[in-house]
């Protein structure tokens, strides 16, 4: 019961509230508009899990974020155990210069259809390993072709930068406080979750969908 109470408070506002935000008063700053289609279905954004899943999770993360790293195994376990989750990866490198390097390499890995192995490898790095040499070793162990990875990162520099820019614009429009943030169905969860936490919020999202 305590866990569910915590989850409900951590969910914050419904995404429907964010999408239908009231008009700003006169003189109030106006933030960027949120492109919901790009948020959920940006063709350049890597997608994991079941592409036809009944619940979509949009995950904003940074490879230097300790809370992101703590939640990553639980999210991976959820995808395997549930089978009906569509996961949209939103690389949002905001914490360190090496976060940008890692995000660019992860996105570049999709050109050899290896985004998820690259993502998991980079999420597994700790502390001093988050440097170019450490990243290269981890990516090689994960089966990435490093020569092709570097070539793709250079060849596709503009599309990669464009995706990261859109991710940042979406995060700003959603007024995200930092990483990690998980958009689960209609909920915004600005907190690190364990496996049961993910299970609970997904169950709530399905319940809300069934009530509509």
Tab-separated table of C-alpha atoms in Angstrom:
chain	number	residue	atom	x	y	z
A	1	UNK	CA	0.000	0.000	0.000
A	2	UNK	CA	2.822	2.400	0.871
A	3	UNK	CA	4.477	1.726	-2.479
A	4	UNK	CA	1.299	2.512	-4.398
A	5	UNK	CA	0.732	5.727	-2.443
A	6	UNK	CA	4.272	6.781	-3.275
A	7	UNK	CA	3.793	5.924	-6.924
A	8	UNK	CA	0.640	7.959	-7.176
A	9	UNK	CA	2.364	11.008	-5.713
A	10	UNK	CA	5.394	10.498	-7.948
A	11	UNK	CA	3.262	10.302	-11.068
A	12	UNK	CA	2.476	13.994	-10.787
A	13	UNK	CA	0.067	15.396	-13.341
A	14	UNK	CA	-1.691	13.469	-16.043
A	15	UNK	CA	-0.182	13.939	-19.484
A	16	UNK	CA	-3.608	15.024	-20.660
A	17	UNK	CA	-3.187	18.041	-18.411
A	18	UNK	CA	0.218	18.784	-19.929
A	19	UNK	CA	-1.079	18.415	-23.480
A	20	UNK	CA	-4.040	20.709	-22.795
A	21	UNK	CA	-2.231	23.347	-20.737
A	22	UNK	CA	-4.183	26.572	-20.138
A	23	UNK	CA	-3.299	29.716	-22.037
A	24	UNK	CA	-0.625	31.771	-20.333
A	25	UNK	CA	-1.725	35.040	-18.798
A	26	UNK	CA	-0.731	38.335	-20.321
A	27	UNK	CA	2.975	38.904	-19.956
A	28	UNK	CA	3.656	35.322	-18.849
A	29	UNK	CA	6.480	33.470	-20.627
A	30	UNK	CA	5.282	31.015	-23.242
A	31	UNK	CA	7.218	27.763	-23.531
A	32	UNK	CA	7.693	25.689	-26.676
A	33	UNK	CA	4.675	23.780	-27.947
A	34	UNK	CA	4.720	20.033	-27.464
A	35	UNK	CA	4.527	17.980	-30.667
A	36	UNK	CA	2.731	14.890	-29.366
A	37	UNK	CA	3.234	12.978	-32.620
A	38	UNK	CA	6.991	13.525	-32.458
A	39	UNK	CA	7.035	12.649	-28.769
A	40	UNK	CA	5.395	9.274	-29.320
A	41	UNK	CA	6.229	8.425	-32.927
A	42	UNK	CA	9.396	10.238	-34.003
A	43	UNK	CA	10.646	7.866	-36.727
A	44	UNK	CA	14.238	8.565	-35.711
A	45	UNK	CA	13.715	7.639	-32.047
A	46	UNK	CA	14.770	4.083	-31.143
A	47	UNK	CA	11.913	1.844	-30.020
A	48	UNK	CA	12.123	-1.300	-27.913
A	49	UNK	CA	9.730	-3.882	-26.585
A	50	UNK	CA	6.576	-4.622	-28.567
A	51	UNK	CA	5.970	-2.039	-31.345
A	52	UNK	CA	2.249	-2.897	-31.141
A	53	UNK	CA	2.093	-2.839	-27.344
A	54	UNK	CA	-0.981	-1.575	-25.532
A	55	UNK	CA	1.034	0.716	-23.223
A	56	UNK	CA	3.766	3.082	-24.378
A	57	UNK	CA	6.572	4.127	-22.059
A	58	UNK	CA	8.622	7.134	-23.155
A	59	UNK	CA	11.892	7.147	-21.214
A	60	UNK	CA	14.025	10.290	-20.863
A	61	UNK	CA	17.488	9.460	-19.526
A	62	UNK	CA	21.151	10.456	-19.356
A	63	UNK	CA	24.011	7.935	-19.355
A	64	UNK	CA	25.629	9.768	-16.425
A	65	UNK	CA	22.453	9.604	-14.341
A	66	UNK	CA	22.839	7.192	-11.436
A	67	UNK	CA	19.067	6.938	-10.950
A	68	UNK	CA	18.664	6.050	-14.638
A	69	UNK	CA	21.256	3.311	-14.258
A	70	UNK	CA	19.507	1.999	-11.144
A	71	UNK	CA	16.136	1.772	-12.928
A	72	UNK	CA	17.434	0.390	-16.238
A	73	UNK	CA	17.542	-3.317	-15.240
A	74	UNK	CA	13.996	-3.121	-13.866
A	75	UNK	CA	12.723	-1.572	-17.084
A	76	UNK	CA	14.487	-4.248	-19.144
A	77	UNK	CA	12.922	-6.928	-16.955
A	78	UNK	CA	9.490	-5.355	-17.453
A	79	UNK	CA	9.817	-5.504	-21.244
A	80	UNK	CA	10.690	-9.197	-21.058
A	81	UNK	CA	8.017	-10.168	-18.532
A	82	UNK	CA	5.111	-8.119	-19.854
A	83	UNK	CA	5.379	-8.472	-23.617
A	84	UNK	CA	2.878	-5.681	-24.324
A	85	UNK	CA	5.045	-2.634	-23.622
A	86	UNK	CA	6.238	-0.277	-26.352
A	87	UNK	CA	9.314	1.612	-25.141
A	88	UNK	CA	10.447	4.853	-26.794
A	89	UNK	CA	14.031	5.805	-25.917
A	90	UNK	CA	14.688	9.533	-25.476
A	91	UNK	CA	18.404	10.202	-25.086
A	92	UNK	CA	18.548	13.484	-23.151
A	93	UNK	CA	22.209	14.296	-22.423
A	94	UNK	CA	22.104	17.100	-19.849
A	95	UNK	CA	24.549	16.177	-17.089
A	96	UNK	CA	28.035	16.151	-18.600
A	97	UNK	CA	30.006	16.490	-21.814
A	98	UNK	CA	30.456	12.712	-21.808
A	99	UNK	CA	26.654	12.382	-21.725
A	100	UNK	CA	26.528	13.992	-25.171
A	101	UNK	CA	29.265	11.693	-26.473
A	102	UNK	CA	27.455	8.623	-25.143
A	103	UNK	CA	24.101	9.713	-26.568
A	104	UNK	CA	25.603	10.339	-30.000
A	105	UNK	CA	27.260	6.915	-30.010
A	106	UNK	CA	24.072	5.188	-28.858
A	107	UNK	CA	21.985	6.833	-31.571
A	108	UNK	CA	24.671	6.122	-34.168
A	109	UNK	CA	24.462	2.436	-33.215
A	110	UNK	CA	20.951	2.235	-34.650
A	111	UNK	CA	22.478	2.463	-38.137
A	112	UNK	CA	23.884	-1.021	-37.575
A	113	UNK	CA	20.680	-2.115	-35.807
A	114	UNK	CA	22.468	-2.251	-32.467
A	115	UNK	CA	20.910	0.600	-30.503
A	116	UNK	CA	19.664	-1.472	-27.568
A	117	UNK	CA	22.938	-3.374	-27.032
A	118	UNK	CA	24.748	-0.018	-27.149
A	119	UNK	CA	22.229	1.522	-24.753
A	120	UNK	CA	22.579	-1.285	-22.217
A	121	UNK	CA	26.374	-1.237	-22.508
A	122	UNK	CA	26.542	2.494	-21.839
A	123	UNK	CA	24.023	2.285	-18.999
A	124	UNK	CA	26.261	-0.321	-17.386
A	125	UNK	CA	29.259	2.008	-17.166
A	126	UNK	CA	30.097	3.533	-13.804
A	127	UNK	CA	32.072	6.570	-12.689
A	128	UNK	CA	35.468	6.824	-14.290
A	129	UNK	CA	34.490	4.399	-17.048
A	130	UNK	CA	32.306	7.123	-18.574
A	131	UNK	CA	35.038	8.325	-20.903
A	132	UNK	CA	35.712	7.662	-24.564
A	133	UNK	CA	38.010	4.691	-23.915
A	134	UNK	CA	35.593	3.148	-21.434
A	135	UNK	CA	32.690	3.621	-23.828
A	136	UNK	CA	34.627	2.069	-26.690
A	137	UNK	CA	35.521	-0.990	-24.636
A	138	UNK	CA	31.951	-1.454	-23.439
A	139	UNK	CA	30.512	-1.065	-26.928
A	140	UNK	CA	33.007	-3.529	-28.365
A	141	UNK	CA	32.104	-6.083	-25.685
A	142	UNK	CA	28.448	-5.565	-26.653
A	143	UNK	CA	29.226	-6.599	-30.225
A	144	UNK	CA	29.312	-3.198	-31.884
A	145	UNK	CA	31.465	-2.653	-34.960
A	146	UNK	CA	33.436	0.333	-33.664
A	147	UNK	CA	34.820	1.367	-37.044
A	148	UNK	CA	31.324	1.473	-38.507
A	149	UNK	CA	29.966	3.144	-35.370
A	150	UNK	CA	32.446	6.006	-35.634
A	151	UNK	CA	31.830	6.294	-39.378
A	152	UNK	CA	28.061	6.411	-38.867
A	153	UNK	CA	28.405	8.987	-36.087
A	154	UNK	CA	30.334	11.211	-38.490
A	155	UNK	CA	28.222	10.505	-41.560
A	156	UNK	CA	24.901	11.068	-39.775
A	157	UNK	CA	25.964	13.903	-37.487
A	158	UNK	CA	23.062	16.168	-38.500
A	159	UNK	CA	20.240	13.595	-38.117
A	160	UNK	CA	21.684	12.521	-34.755
A	161	UNK	CA	21.949	16.119	-33.554
A	162	UNK	CA	18.429	16.765	-34.820
A	163	UNK	CA	17.002	13.877	-32.800
A	164	UNK	CA	18.791	14.988	-29.624
A	165	UNK	CA	17.571	18.528	-30.208
A	166	UNK	CA	13.949	17.346	-30.564
A	167	UNK	CA	14.293	15.248	-27.422
A	168	UNK	CA	15.489	18.311	-25.536
A	169	UNK	CA	12.664	20.462	-26.907
A	170	UNK	CA	10.128	17.846	-25.788
A	171	UNK	CA	11.681	17.667	-22.326
A	172	UNK	CA	11.521	21.456	-22.016
A	173	UNK	CA	7.905	21.533	-23.233
A	174	UNK	CA	7.010	18.881	-20.635
A	175	UNK	CA	8.881	20.876	-17.964
A	176	UNK	CA	10.857	17.812	-16.957
A	177	UNK	CA	12.912	18.380	-13.791
A	178	UNK	CA	15.787	16.127	-14.834
A	179	UNK	CA	16.425	12.447	-15.421
A	180	UNK	CA	14.992	9.891	-15.276
A	181	UNK	CA	11.431	10.626	-16.342
A	182	UNK	CA	9.061	7.942	-17.602
A	183	UNK	CA	5.865	8.810	-19.457
A	184	UNK	CA	3.681	5.751	-18.907
A	185	UNK	CA	0.393	5.947	-20.743
A	186	UNK	CA	-1.243	9.086	-19.276
A	187	UNK	CA	1.221	9.423	-16.390
A	188	UNK	CA	4.450	11.343	-15.921
A	189	UNK	CA	6.756	9.619	-13.433
A	190	UNK	CA	9.697	11.822	-12.441
A	191	UNK	CA	11.360	9.204	-10.254
A	192	UNK	CA	13.560	6.134	-10.380
A	193	UNK	CA	11.415	2.996	-10.238
A	194	UNK	CA	12.112	-0.588	-9.287
A	195	UNK	CA	10.467	-3.492	-11.097
A	196	UNK	CA	7.309	-3.492	-8.965
A	197	UNK	CA	7.043	0.257	-9.406
A	198	UNK	CA	6.979	-0.154	-13.173
A	199	UNK	CA	4.452	-2.991	-12.896
A	200	UNK	CA	2.171	-0.848	-10.729
A	201	UNK	CA	2.193	2.247	-12.938
A	202	UNK	CA	1.646	0.150	-16.078
A	203	UNK	CA	-1.339	-1.515	-14.380
A	204	UNK	CA	-2.723	1.934	-13.538
A	205	UNK	CA	-2.234	3.065	-17.139
A	206	UNK	CA	-4.127	0.024	-18.434
A	207	UNK	CA	-6.874	0.584	-15.904
A	208	UNK	CA	-7.254	4.189	-16.993
A	209	UNK	CA	-7.411	3.139	-20.653
A	210	UNK	CA	-10.113	0.566	-19.894
A	211	UNK	CA	-12.213	3.189	-18.094
A	212	UNK	CA	-12.310	5.574	-21.051
